[in-house]
Coordinates of C-alpha atoms in Angstrom, one line a residue:
M438 CA -0.1 0.0 -0.1
T439 CA 1.3 3.3 -1.1
T440 CA 1.6 6.2 1.7
I441 CA 0.9 9.5 0.5
P442 CA 3.2 12.1 2.2
P443 CA 1.5 15.3 3.9
L444 CA 1.8 18.2 2.2
A445 CA 4.2 20.9 3.6
T446 CA 2.7 24.3 5.2
S447 CA 3.6 26.2 2.2
E448 CA 2.1 23.7 -0.2
V449 CA -1.3 23.8 1.5
A450 CA -1.2 27.6 1.4
D451 CA -0.7 27.5 -2.1
T452 CA -3.4 24.8 -2.9
S453 CA -5.7 27.2 -0.7
T454 CA -4.9 30.2 -2.7
A455 CA -5.3 28.2 -5.9
A456 CA -8.6 27.1 -5.0
L457 CA -9.8 30.1 -3.8
A458 CA -8.8 31.9 -7.1
A459 CA -10.1 29.2 -9.3
R460 CA -13.7 29.8 -7.3
V461 CA -13.4 33.6 -7.8
E462 CA -12.6 33.0 -11.5
E463 CA -15.6 30.6 -12.0
R464 CA -17.6 33.3 -10.4
R465 CA -16.7 36.2 -12.6
L466 CA -17.1 33.6 -15.7
R467 CA -20.6 33.1 -14.7
R468 CA -21.2 36.7 -14.3
G469 CA -19.6 37.4 -17.7
L470 CA -17.0 40.0 -16.4
T471 CA -13.3 40.1 -16.7
P472 CA -11.2 40.0 -13.6
R473 CA -10.2 43.5 -14.1
T474 CA -13.9 44.8 -14.4
A475 CA -15.0 42.9 -11.5
F476 CA -12.4 44.4 -9.4
L477 CA -13.2 48.0 -10.5
L478 CA -16.7 47.5 -10.2
R479 CA -16.4 46.1 -6.6
R480 CA -14.1 48.9 -5.6
L481 CA -16.5 51.5 -6.9
G482 CA -19.3 49.7 -5.0
R483 CA -17.3 50.1 -2.0
L484 CA -16.7 53.7 -2.6
V485 CA -20.2 54.5 -3.1
V486 CA -21.3 52.6 0.2
S487 CA -18.7 54.3 2.1
L488 CA -19.4 57.7 1.0
A489 CA -23.3 56.9 1.6
V490 CA -22.2 56.0 5.3
V491 CA -20.3 59.3 5.7
I492 CA -23.2 61.4 4.3
V493 CA -25.6 59.8 6.6
A494 CA -23.6 59.9 9.6
S495 CA -22.4 63.4 9.0
F496 CA -26.2 64.4 8.7
L497 CA -27.2 62.7 11.8
L498 CA -24.5 63.9 13.9
M499 CA -24.9 67.4 13.1
Y500 CA -28.7 67.1 13.3
L501 CA -28.4 65.7 17.1
V502 CA -25.9 68.3 18.2
P503 CA -27.7 70.4 20.8
G504 CA -28.2 74.2 20.0
D505 CA -30.0 76.4 17.8
P506 CA -27.7 77.2 14.6
V507 CA -29.5 80.2 13.5
R508 CA -29.2 81.7 16.9
A509 CA -25.6 80.9 17.0
A510 CA -24.9 82.3 13.7
L511 CA -26.9 85.6 14.1
G512 CA -26.1 86.0 17.7
Q513 CA -28.0 86.7 20.9
S514 CA -28.8 90.2 20.0
A515 CA -30.9 88.9 16.9
T516 CA -34.7 89.5 17.2
P517 CA -36.9 86.4 17.3
Q518 CA -38.5 87.6 14.0
L519 CA -35.1 87.6 12.6
V520 CA -34.2 84.2 13.8
E521 CA -37.6 82.7 12.8
A522 CA -37.4 84.4 9.1
T523 CA -33.8 82.8 8.6
R524 CA -34.8 79.5 10.1
I525 CA -37.7 79.3 7.4
Q526 CA -35.3 80.7 4.8
L527 CA -32.8 77.9 5.4
G528 CA -35.3 75.0 5.7
L529 CA -34.4 74.4 9.3
D530 CA -38.1 74.8 10.5
R531 CA -39.0 71.6 8.5
S532 CA -38.9 67.7 10.0
M533 CA -35.8 66.0 10.0
P534 CA -36.9 63.4 7.5
E535 CA -38.0 66.5 5.1
Q536 CA -34.6 68.0 5.8
F537 CA -32.6 64.8 4.9
V538 CA -34.4 64.2 1.6
R539 CA -33.8 67.7 0.8
F540 CA -30.3 67.4 1.6
I541 CA -29.8 64.0 -0.4
G542 CA -31.8 65.6 -3.2
G543 CA -29.4 68.6 -3.2
L544 CA -26.3 66.3 -3.5
F545 CA -27.5 65.2 -6.6
T546 CA -27.8 68.7 -8.3
G547 CA -24.5 69.7 -6.6
D548 CA -26.4 72.1 -4.0
L549 CA -24.9 71.6 -0.5
G550 CA -27.2 74.2 1.0
T551 CA -26.5 77.7 2.2
S552 CA -23.9 78.5 5.2
V553 CA -26.0 79.6 8.2
R554 CA -23.1 81.9 9.3
L555 CA -21.9 83.1 6.0
Q556 CA -25.1 83.4 4.3
R557 CA -23.4 82.0 0.9
P558 CA -24.1 78.8 -1.0
V559 CA -21.6 76.0 0.5
V560 CA -20.3 75.2 -2.8
D561 CA -19.1 78.6 -3.4
V562 CA -17.2 78.7 -0.2
L563 CA -15.6 75.2 -0.7
A564 CA -14.5 76.0 -4.3
Q565 CA -12.9 79.5 -3.1
R566 CA -11.0 77.4 -0.2
F567 CA -10.2 74.2 -1.7
P568 CA -7.2 75.1 -3.8
T569 CA -5.2 76.5 -0.6
T570 CA -5.7 72.9 1.2
L571 CA -4.8 71.1 -1.9
L572 CA -1.7 73.3 -2.3
L573 CA -0.6 72.5 1.3
A574 CA -1.3 68.9 1.0
V575 CA 0.5 68.3 -2.4
L576 CA 3.5 70.4 -1.6
A577 CA 4.0 68.4 1.9
F578 CA 3.6 65.3 0.0
V579 CA 6.3 66.1 -2.6
I580 CA 8.6 67.2 0.1
A581 CA 7.9 63.9 2.1
V582 CA 8.5 61.6 -0.9
V583 CA 11.6 63.4 -2.1
G584 CA 13.2 63.8 1.3
A585 CA 12.1 60.1 2.3
L586 CA 13.9 58.1 -0.8
P587 CA 17.3 59.4 -0.3
A588 CA 17.3 59.3 3.3
G589 CA 15.8 55.6 3.6
I590 CA 18.3 54.6 1.0
G591 CA 21.1 55.9 2.8
A592 CA 20.0 54.5 6.4
A593 CA 19.5 51.0 4.7
V594 CA 22.9 51.3 2.9
L595 CA 24.6 52.3 6.4
A596 CA 23.0 49.7 8.4
R597 CA 23.1 46.7 6.2
S598 CA 24.4 43.6 7.7
G599 CA 24.2 44.8 11.1
R600 CA 26.8 47.4 10.6
R601 CA 26.8 50.7 12.5
R602 CA 24.3 49.3 15.0
G603 CA 24.4 52.5 17.0
L604 CA 23.6 54.6 14.0
S605 CA 20.7 52.5 13.2
I606 CA 19.0 52.6 16.7
A607 CA 19.4 56.3 16.6
V608 CA 17.9 56.5 13.2
S609 CA 14.9 54.4 14.3
A610 CA 14.5 56.3 17.5
V611 CA 14.2 59.7 15.9
L612 CA 11.9 58.4 13.2
G613 CA 9.8 56.8 16.0
I614 CA 9.7 60.3 17.8
L615 CA 8.7 62.2 14.6
I616 CA 6.2 59.6 13.5
A617 CA 4.6 59.9 17.1
V618 CA 4.4 63.6 17.7
P619 CA 1.2 65.2 16.2
S620 CA 1.6 67.6 13.6
F621 CA 0.0 70.6 15.2
L622 CA 2.3 70.3 18.2
L623 CA 5.2 70.5 15.5
A624 CA 3.6 73.6 14.2
V625 CA 3.7 75.0 17.5
G626 CA 7.3 74.2 18.1
L627 CA 8.1 75.6 14.6
I628 CA 6.3 78.8 15.2
S629 CA 8.2 79.2 18.7
L630 CA 11.6 78.7 17.2
F631 CA 11.4 80.0 13.7
A632 CA 8.8 83.0 13.8
V633 CA 8.9 84.1 17.4
R634 CA 12.5 83.4 18.3
L635 CA 14.6 83.8 14.9
G636 CA 12.0 85.7 13.1
W637 CA 12.6 84.0 10.0
F638 CA 9.0 83.4 8.8
P639 CA 5.5 84.6 9.8
A640 CA 3.9 83.0 12.7
A641 CA 0.4 83.1 10.8
G642 CA -1.3 84.5 7.7
W643 CA -1.6 83.6 4.1
G644 CA -0.6 85.4 0.8
E645 CA 3.1 85.5 0.7
P646 CA 5.4 82.6 -0.3
A647 CA 7.1 82.8 3.1
D648 CA 3.6 81.9 4.8
V649 CA 3.7 78.3 3.0
V650 CA 7.1 77.4 4.6
L651 CA 6.1 76.4 8.3
P652 CA 2.6 74.8 7.7
V653 CA 3.9 72.5 4.8
I654 CA 7.0 71.5 7.2
A655 CA 4.7 70.8 10.0
L656 CA 2.6 68.7 7.5
A657 CA 5.6 66.8 5.8
I658 CA 7.8 65.8 8.9
G659 CA 5.6 63.2 10.0
P660 CA 4.7 61.3 6.8
M661 CA 8.3 61.8 5.6
A662 CA 9.5 59.9 8.8
Y663 CA 6.9 57.1 8.1
L664 CA 8.2 57.0 4.5
V665 CA 11.8 56.8 5.5
R666 CA 11.1 53.7 7.4
I667 CA 9.3 52.2 4.8
V668 CA 12.1 52.8 2.3
Q669 CA 14.7 51.7 4.7
V670 CA 13.0 48.0 5.1
E671 CA 12.3 47.8 1.4
M672 CA 16.0 48.8 0.7
L673 CA 17.2 46.3 3.2
A674 CA 15.3 43.4 1.7
V675 CA 16.4 44.4 -2.0
L676 CA 20.2 44.7 -1.0
D677 CA 19.9 40.9 0.0
T678 CA 18.6 39.7 -3.1
T679 CA 20.4 37.7 -5.7
Y680 CA 20.6 40.4 -8.5
M681 CA 22.0 42.8 -6.4
T682 CA 24.9 40.4 -5.6
T683 CA 25.3 39.8 -9.2
A684 CA 25.4 43.6 -10.0
R685 CA 27.9 43.8 -7.2
A686 CA 30.1 41.2 -8.4
K687 CA 30.0 42.5 -12.2
R688 CA 31.8 45.5 -10.2
L689 CA 29.4 48.1 -11.5
P690 CA 29.9 51.5 -10.0
R691 CA 28.0 51.8 -6.9
R692 CA 25.8 54.7 -8.2
L693 CA 24.5 52.5 -10.9
V694 CA 23.9 49.4 -8.7
Y695 CA 21.7 51.6 -6.5
L696 CA 19.9 53.8 -8.9
R697 CA 19.5 51.2 -11.6
H698 CA 18.9 47.8 -9.8
A699 CA 17.7 48.9 -6.4
L700 CA 15.5 52.0 -6.7
P701 CA 12.9 51.0 -9.2
N702 CA 12.1 47.9 -7.0
I703 CA 11.6 50.2 -3.8
V704 CA 9.6 52.9 -5.4
T705 CA 6.4 51.0 -6.2
A706 CA 5.9 50.2 -2.4
S707 CA 6.9 53.7 -1.5
L708 CA 4.3 55.3 -3.9
T709 CA 1.6 52.8 -2.9
V710 CA 2.2 53.8 0.8
G711 CA 2.6 57.5 -0.6
G712 CA -0.7 57.6 -1.9
L713 CA -2.4 56.7 1.5
I714 CA -0.5 59.4 3.0
L715 CA -1.6 62.0 0.4
A716 CA -5.2 61.1 1.6
G717 CA -4.2 61.6 5.4
L718 CA -2.4 64.9 4.6
T719 CA -5.5 66.4 3.2
A720 CA -7.3 65.8 6.3
A721 CA -4.5 66.6 8.7
T722 CA -4.7 70.4 7.2
V723 CA -7.6 70.8 9.6
L724 CA -5.6 71.5 12.4
I725 CA -2.5 72.7 10.4
E726 CA -4.9 75.7 9.1
A727 CA -6.3 76.3 12.2
V728 CA -3.0 77.0 14.1
F729 CA -1.7 79.1 11.2
A730 CA -4.8 81.1 10.2
I731 CA -4.8 79.7 6.8
P732 CA -8.2 80.3 4.9
G733 CA -8.7 76.8 3.6
L734 CA -11.1 73.9 4.3
G735 CA -9.6 73.0 7.5
S736 CA -10.0 76.3 9.1
I737 CA -13.6 76.9 7.8
M738 CA -14.8 73.5 9.3
V739 CA -13.2 74.6 12.8
S740 CA -15.1 77.7 12.7
S741 CA -18.2 76.4 11.6
V742 CA -18.3 73.6 14.1
G743 CA -17.9 76.3 17.0
A744 CA -20.8 78.5 15.1
K745 CA -23.0 75.0 14.6
D746 CA -22.8 75.9 10.9
Y747 CA -24.3 72.3 9.8
P748 CA -24.3 72.8 6.1
M749 CA -20.8 74.0 6.0
V750 CA -19.5 71.3 8.3
Q751 CA -21.6 68.7 6.1
G752 CA -19.9 69.9 2.9
V753 CA -16.3 70.0 4.0
V754 CA -16.7 66.4 5.4
I755 CA -18.1 65.1 1.8
V756 CA -15.3 66.9 0.5
F757 CA -12.7 65.1 2.7
A758 CA -14.4 62.1 2.5
L759 CA -14.3 61.9 -1.5
I760 CA -10.6 63.0 -1.4
V761 CA -9.6 60.3 1.2
L762 CA -12.0 57.4 -0.6
G763 CA -10.7 58.5 -4.2
V764 CA -7.0 58.3 -3.3
N765 CA -7.6 55.1 -1.8
L766 CA -9.3 53.8 -5.0
V767 CA -6.5 55.1 -7.0
V768 CA -3.9 53.3 -4.9
D769 CA -5.8 49.9 -5.0
V770 CA -6.1 50.2 -8.8
I771 CA -2.3 50.8 -9.1
L772 CA -1.5 48.1 -6.6
A773 CA -3.7 45.7 -8.4
T774 CA -2.0 46.7 -11.9
I775 CA 1.2 46.1 -10.4
D776 CA 0.3 42.9 -8.5
P777 CA -2.5 41.2 -10.2
R778 CA -2.9 38.6 -7.2
S779 CA -4.2 41.3 -4.9
S780 CA -7.4 41.8 -7.0
I781 CA -7.7 37.8 -7.3
T782 CA -7.4 36.5 -3.7
E783 CA -9.7 39.3 -2.2
G784 CA -12.6 37.5 -3.7

Protein backbone atom coordinates (compact mmCIF):
# COMPACT_ATOMS: atom_id res chain seq x y z
CA MET A 1 0.00 0.00 0.00
CA THR A 2 1.41 3.34 -1.07
CA THR A 3 1.63 6.02 1.62
CA ILE A 4 0.85 9.58 0.49
CA PRO A 5 3.22 12.04 2.20
CA PRO A 6 1.52 14.99 3.94
CA LEU A 7 1.70 18.37 2.26
CA ALA A 8 4.08 20.95 3.64
CA THR A 9 2.62 24.13 5.13
CA SER A 10 3.61 26.22 2.09
CA GLU A 11 2.06 23.63 -0.24
CA VAL A 12 -1.19 23.72 1.74
CA ALA A 13 -1.22 27.53 1.51
CA ASP A 14 -0.54 27.43 -2.24
CA THR A 15 -3.31 24.88 -2.72
CA SER A 16 -5.78 26.98 -0.73
CA THR A 17 -4.87 30.15 -2.66
CA ALA A 18 -5.19 28.34 -5.98
CA ALA A 19 -8.56 26.89 -4.99
CA LEU A 20 -9.79 30.32 -3.88
CA ALA A 21 -8.58 31.91 -7.11
CA ALA A 22 -10.31 29.17 -9.11
CA ARG A 23 -13.62 29.75 -7.29
CA VAL A 24 -13.35 33.51 -7.80
CA GLU A 25 -12.54 33.04 -11.49
CA GLU A 26 -15.47 30.64 -11.94
CA ARG A 27 -17.82 33.11 -10.30
CA ARG A 28 -16.58 35.93 -12.52
CA LEU A 29 -16.99 33.83 -15.65
CA ARG A 30 -20.59 33.10 -14.67
CA ARG A 31 -21.20 36.83 -14.42
CA GLY A 32 -19.55 37.50 -17.78
CA LEU A 33 -17.02 39.95 -16.32
CA THR A 34 -13.29 40.11 -16.78
CA PRO A 35 -11.26 40.01 -13.54
CA ARG A 36 -10.22 43.64 -13.97
CA THR A 37 -13.78 44.83 -14.60
CA ALA A 38 -15.08 42.88 -11.61
CA PHE A 39 -12.35 44.35 -9.42
CA LEU A 40 -13.11 47.93 -10.50
CA LEU A 41 -16.86 47.47 -10.02
CA ARG A 42 -16.29 46.01 -6.58
CA ARG A 43 -14.04 48.90 -5.58
CA LEU A 44 -16.48 51.50 -6.94
CA GLY A 45 -19.29 49.80 -5.02
CA ARG A 46 -17.32 50.02 -1.78
CA LEU A 47 -16.59 53.69 -2.46
CA VAL A 48 -20.28 54.46 -2.98
CA VAL A 49 -21.29 52.57 0.18
CA SER A 50 -18.58 54.24 2.28
CA LEU A 51 -19.53 57.68 0.96
CA ALA A 52 -23.21 57.02 1.69
CA VAL A 53 -22.35 56.05 5.27
CA VAL A 54 -20.31 59.23 5.71
CA ILE A 55 -23.12 61.41 4.31
CA VAL A 56 -25.80 59.87 6.53
CA ALA A 57 -23.56 59.93 9.61
CA SER A 58 -22.56 63.58 9.09
CA PHE A 59 -26.23 64.62 8.71
CA LEU A 60 -27.40 62.71 11.78
CA LEU A 61 -24.51 63.83 13.98
CA MET A 62 -24.95 67.50 13.14
CA TYR A 63 -28.73 67.26 13.51
CA LEU A 64 -28.42 65.67 16.96
CA VAL A 65 -25.94 68.26 18.24
CA PRO A 66 -27.79 70.44 20.80
CA GLY A 67 -28.22 74.16 20.19
CA ASP A 68 -29.87 76.47 17.67
CA PRO A 69 -27.60 77.03 14.63
CA VAL A 70 -29.54 80.12 13.53
CA ARG A 71 -29.31 81.76 16.95
CA ALA A 72 -25.59 80.84 17.13
CA ALA A 73 -24.96 82.41 13.71
CA LEU A 74 -26.99 85.59 14.20
CA GLY A 75 -25.96 86.17 17.79
CA GLN A 76 -27.98 86.72 20.95
CA SER A 77 -28.89 90.28 19.92
CA ALA A 78 -30.91 89.11 16.91
CA THR A 79 -34.67 89.58 17.19
CA PRO A 80 -36.95 86.50 17.36
CA GLN A 81 -38.57 87.60 14.09
CA LEU A 82 -35.20 87.65 12.30
CA VAL A 83 -34.24 84.25 13.76
CA GLU A 84 -37.52 82.70 12.65
CA ALA A 85 -37.33 84.23 9.17
CA THR A 86 -33.77 82.94 8.72
CA ARG A 87 -34.79 79.49 9.94
CA ILE A 88 -37.62 79.35 7.39
CA GLN A 89 -35.34 80.67 4.65
CA LEU A 90 -32.79 77.89 5.28
CA GLY A 91 -35.44 75.19 5.62
CA LEU A 92 -34.51 74.43 9.22
CA ASP A 93 -38.14 74.74 10.34
CA ARG A 94 -39.01 71.46 8.61
CA SER A 95 -38.88 68.00 10.16
CA MET A 96 -35.69 65.92 10.15
CA PRO A 97 -36.91 63.50 7.41
CA GLU A 98 -37.87 66.45 5.20
CA GLN A 99 -34.49 68.08 5.75
CA PHE A 100 -32.71 64.79 5.01
CA VAL A 101 -34.61 64.24 1.74
CA ARG A 102 -33.92 67.83 0.73
CA PHE A 103 -30.24 67.39 1.63
CA ILE A 104 -29.86 64.17 -0.40
CA GLY A 105 -31.72 65.69 -3.33
CA GLY A 106 -29.40 68.67 -3.27
CA LEU A 107 -26.33 66.40 -3.44
CA PHE A 108 -27.46 65.01 -6.79
CA THR A 109 -27.75 68.53 -8.20
CA GLY A 110 -24.52 69.83 -6.65
CA ASP A 111 -26.37 71.93 -4.06
CA LEU A 112 -24.91 71.53 -0.57
CA GLY A 113 -27.16 74.16 0.95
CA THR A 114 -26.47 77.65 2.28
CA SER A 115 -24.07 78.51 5.07
CA VAL A 116 -25.99 79.67 8.13
CA ARG A 117 -23.13 81.88 9.29
CA LEU A 118 -21.85 83.28 5.97
CA GLN A 119 -25.21 83.36 4.13
CA ARG A 120 -23.48 82.04 1.01
CA PRO A 121 -23.85 78.79 -0.96
CA VAL A 122 -21.65 76.11 0.58
CA VAL A 123 -20.38 75.06 -2.85
CA ASP A 124 -19.03 78.57 -3.52
CA VAL A 125 -17.15 78.67 -0.21
CA LEU A 126 -15.68 75.20 -0.79
CA ALA A 127 -14.58 76.10 -4.32
CA GLN A 128 -12.88 79.25 -3.01
CA ARG A 129 -10.97 77.50 -0.20
CA PHE A 130 -10.22 74.09 -1.72
CA PRO A 131 -7.15 75.21 -3.78
CA THR A 132 -5.39 76.41 -0.60
CA THR A 133 -5.87 73.06 1.16
CA LEU A 134 -4.86 71.14 -1.97
CA LEU A 135 -1.69 73.25 -2.33
CA LEU A 136 -0.64 72.54 1.26
CA ALA A 137 -1.27 68.80 0.96
CA VAL A 138 0.49 68.41 -2.41
CA LEU A 139 3.57 70.42 -1.35
CA ALA A 140 3.86 68.42 1.89
CA PHE A 141 3.48 65.17 -0.06
CA VAL A 142 6.21 66.10 -2.58
CA ILE A 143 8.61 67.12 0.20
CA ALA A 144 7.89 63.91 2.13
CA VAL A 145 8.54 61.66 -0.89
CA VAL A 146 11.57 63.54 -2.21
CA GLY A 147 13.16 63.64 1.23
CA ALA A 148 12.28 60.08 2.25
CA LEU A 149 13.80 58.26 -0.75
CA PRO A 150 17.46 59.32 -0.30
CA ALA A 151 17.21 59.28 3.50
CA GLY A 152 15.73 55.78 3.58
CA ILE A 153 18.21 54.42 1.02
CA GLY A 154 21.14 55.98 2.88
CA ALA A 155 19.98 54.60 6.24
CA ALA A 156 19.62 51.10 4.74
CA VAL A 157 23.03 51.15 3.04
CA LEU A 158 24.80 52.37 6.19
CA ALA A 159 23.07 49.82 8.43
CA ARG A 160 23.26 46.85 6.02
CA SER A 161 24.31 43.48 7.51
CA GLY A 162 24.27 44.82 11.06
CA ARG A 163 26.92 47.48 10.45
CA ARG A 164 26.84 50.74 12.42
CA ARG A 165 24.34 49.33 14.88
CA GLY A 166 24.45 52.45 17.03
CA LEU A 167 23.56 54.66 14.06
CA SER A 168 20.71 52.34 13.10
CA ILE A 169 19.25 52.51 16.62
CA ALA A 170 19.56 56.30 16.68
CA VAL A 171 17.83 56.65 13.30
CA SER A 172 15.01 54.35 14.39
CA ALA A 173 14.54 56.32 17.61
CA VAL A 174 14.41 59.68 15.82
CA LEU A 175 11.97 58.34 13.21
CA GLY A 176 9.76 56.88 15.93
CA ILE A 177 9.60 60.21 17.75
CA LEU A 178 8.82 62.17 14.57
CA ILE A 179 6.07 59.72 13.62
CA ALA A 180 4.51 59.83 17.09
CA VAL A 181 4.45 63.61 17.56
CA PRO A 182 1.17 65.15 16.27
CA SER A 183 1.53 67.64 13.43
CA PHE A 184 -0.10 70.49 15.36
CA LEU A 185 2.51 70.14 18.16
CA LEU A 186 5.23 70.30 15.53
CA ALA A 187 3.54 73.41 14.17
CA VAL A 188 3.61 75.07 17.58
CA GLY A 189 7.30 74.19 17.99
CA LEU A 190 8.16 75.55 14.54
CA ILE A 191 6.33 78.80 15.27
CA SER A 192 8.12 79.18 18.61
CA LEU A 193 11.57 78.62 17.06
CA PHE A 194 11.49 80.04 13.53
CA ALA A 195 8.81 82.75 13.88
CA VAL A 196 9.00 84.00 17.49
CA ARG A 197 12.65 83.39 18.43
CA LEU A 198 14.47 83.73 15.08
CA GLY A 199 11.92 85.79 13.14
CA TRP A 200 12.67 84.02 9.85
CA PHE A 201 9.07 83.23 8.89
CA PRO A 202 5.64 84.66 9.77
CA ALA A 203 3.79 82.93 12.60
CA ALA A 204 0.44 83.06 10.78
CA GLY A 205 -1.29 84.43 7.72
CA TRP A 206 -1.62 83.65 4.03
CA GLY A 207 -0.74 85.42 0.79
CA GLU A 208 3.08 85.55 0.70
CA PRO A 209 5.43 82.71 -0.36
CA ALA A 210 7.01 82.72 3.13
CA ASP A 211 3.61 81.90 4.64
CA VAL A 212 3.74 78.42 3.06
CA VAL A 213 7.05 77.26 4.60
CA LEU A 214 6.20 76.45 8.22
CA PRO A 215 2.75 74.87 7.56
CA VAL A 216 4.15 72.61 4.84
CA ILE A 217 7.09 71.52 7.03
CA ALA A 218 4.74 70.79 9.93
CA LEU A 219 2.59 68.66 7.62
CA ALA A 220 5.49 66.87 5.90
CA ILE A 221 7.74 65.83 8.82
CA GLY A 222 5.58 63.00 10.19
CA PRO A 223 4.74 61.38 6.81
CA MET A 224 8.35 61.75 5.67
CA ALA A 225 9.61 59.93 8.78
CA TYR A 226 7.10 57.13 8.13
CA LEU A 227 8.17 56.88 4.49
CA VAL A 228 11.87 56.81 5.46
CA ARG A 229 11.17 53.75 7.59
CA ILE A 230 9.25 52.07 4.71
CA VAL A 231 12.04 52.81 2.20
CA GLN A 232 14.69 51.61 4.67
CA VAL A 233 12.93 48.26 5.20
CA GLU A 234 12.33 47.76 1.47
CA MET A 235 15.92 48.69 0.64
CA LEU A 236 17.36 46.27 3.20
CA ALA A 237 15.32 43.48 1.59
CA VAL A 238 16.45 44.46 -1.92
CA LEU A 239 20.14 44.65 -0.95
CA ASP A 240 20.11 40.95 0.00
CA THR A 241 18.60 39.73 -3.29
CA THR A 242 20.49 37.68 -5.86
CA TYR A 243 20.38 40.30 -8.61
CA MET A 244 21.94 42.88 -6.32
CA THR A 245 24.72 40.41 -5.44
CA THR A 246 25.24 39.80 -9.16
CA ALA A 247 25.37 43.53 -9.88
CA ARG A 248 27.99 44.04 -7.20
CA ALA A 249 29.97 41.01 -8.47
CA LYS A 250 30.17 42.66 -11.91
CA ARG A 251 31.94 45.56 -10.17
CA LEU A 252 29.42 48.07 -11.48
CA PRO A 253 29.78 51.58 -10.08
CA ARG A 254 27.95 51.89 -6.76
CA ARG A 255 25.81 54.68 -8.16
CA LEU A 256 24.51 52.43 -10.95
CA VAL A 257 23.91 49.53 -8.57
CA TYR A 258 21.63 51.61 -6.35
CA LEU A 259 19.94 53.81 -8.96
CA ARG A 260 19.43 51.28 -11.77
CA HIS A 261 18.86 48.02 -9.86
CA ALA A 262 17.67 48.93 -6.36
CA LEU A 263 15.65 52.14 -6.73
CA PRO A 264 13.01 50.85 -9.22
CA ASN A 265 12.21 47.96 -6.87
CA ILE A 266 11.47 50.19 -3.88
CA VAL A 267 9.66 53.02 -5.66
CA THR A 268 6.54 50.91 -6.18
CA ALA A 269 6.01 50.14 -2.51
CA SER A 270 6.92 53.69 -1.48
CA LEU A 271 4.46 55.31 -3.89
CA THR A 272 1.71 52.90 -2.85
CA VAL A 273 2.12 53.95 0.76
CA GLY A 274 2.56 57.54 -0.44
CA GLY A 275 -0.93 57.53 -1.93
CA LEU A 276 -2.40 56.70 1.45
CA ILE A 277 -0.25 59.42 3.01
CA LEU A 278 -1.56 61.99 0.52
CA ALA A 279 -5.11 61.21 1.57
CA GLY A 280 -4.15 61.55 5.23
CA LEU A 281 -2.34 64.82 4.59
CA THR A 282 -5.48 66.40 3.18
CA ALA A 283 -7.38 65.61 6.37
CA ALA A 284 -4.43 66.69 8.54
CA THR A 285 -4.67 70.23 7.17
CA VAL A 286 -7.69 70.83 9.45
CA LEU A 287 -5.55 71.53 12.54
CA ILE A 288 -2.58 73.01 10.67
CA GLU A 289 -4.78 75.60 8.94
CA ALA A 290 -6.34 76.47 12.29
CA VAL A 291 -2.89 76.91 13.92
CA PHE A 292 -1.51 79.11 11.11
CA ALA A 293 -4.81 80.95 10.38
CA ILE A 294 -4.83 79.75 6.76
CA PRO A 295 -8.11 80.28 4.85
CA GLY A 296 -8.59 76.69 3.67
CA LEU A 297 -11.14 73.93 4.20
CA GLY A 298 -9.71 73.03 7.60
CA SER A 299 -10.05 76.47 9.12
CA ILE A 300 -13.59 76.93 7.80
CA MET A 301 -14.53 73.56 9.26
CA VAL A 302 -13.16 74.42 12.72
CA SER A 303 -14.96 77.78 12.79
CA SER A 304 -18.17 76.25 11.43
CA VAL A 305 -18.25 73.55 14.11
CA GLY A 306 -18.00 76.25 16.79
CA ALA A 307 -20.80 78.25 15.16
CA LYS A 308 -22.98 75.16 14.55
CA ASP A 309 -23.00 75.93 10.83
CA TYR A 310 -24.35 72.50 9.88
CA PRO A 311 -24.46 72.85 6.07
CA MET A 312 -20.85 74.05 5.93
CA VAL A 313 -19.57 71.25 8.19
CA GLN A 314 -21.43 68.64 6.14
CA GLY A 315 -19.98 70.05 2.92
CA VAL A 316 -16.39 69.95 4.21
CA VAL A 317 -16.85 66.41 5.56
CA ILE A 318 -18.16 65.21 2.19
CA VAL A 319 -15.25 66.83 0.32
CA PHE A 320 -12.68 65.24 2.67
CA ALA A 321 -14.42 61.87 2.37
CA LEU A 322 -14.37 62.09 -1.42
CA ILE A 323 -10.64 62.90 -1.40
CA VAL A 324 -9.71 60.07 0.99
CA LEU A 325 -11.91 57.47 -0.73
CA GLY A 326 -10.82 58.60 -4.21
CA VAL A 327 -7.11 58.39 -3.38
CA ASN A 328 -7.61 54.95 -1.79
CA LEU A 329 -9.39 53.79 -4.96
CA VAL A 330 -6.53 55.00 -7.15
CA VAL A 331 -3.97 53.30 -4.89
CA ASP A 332 -5.91 50.02 -5.01
CA VAL A 333 -6.08 50.15 -8.81
CA ILE A 334 -2.34 50.86 -9.08
CA LEU A 335 -1.57 48.03 -6.66
CA ALA A 336 -3.79 45.61 -8.59
CA THR A 337 -2.12 46.63 -11.85
CA ILE A 338 1.34 46.00 -10.42
CA ASP A 339 0.39 42.80 -8.57
CA PRO A 340 -2.79 41.18 -10.04
CA ARG A 341 -2.83 38.60 -7.22
CA SER A 342 -4.18 41.28 -4.86
CA SER A 343 -7.36 41.58 -6.95
CA ILE A 344 -7.82 37.81 -7.17
CA THR A 345 -7.29 36.68 -3.60
CA GLU A 346 -9.66 39.24 -2.08
CA GLY A 347 -12.65 37.48 -3.69
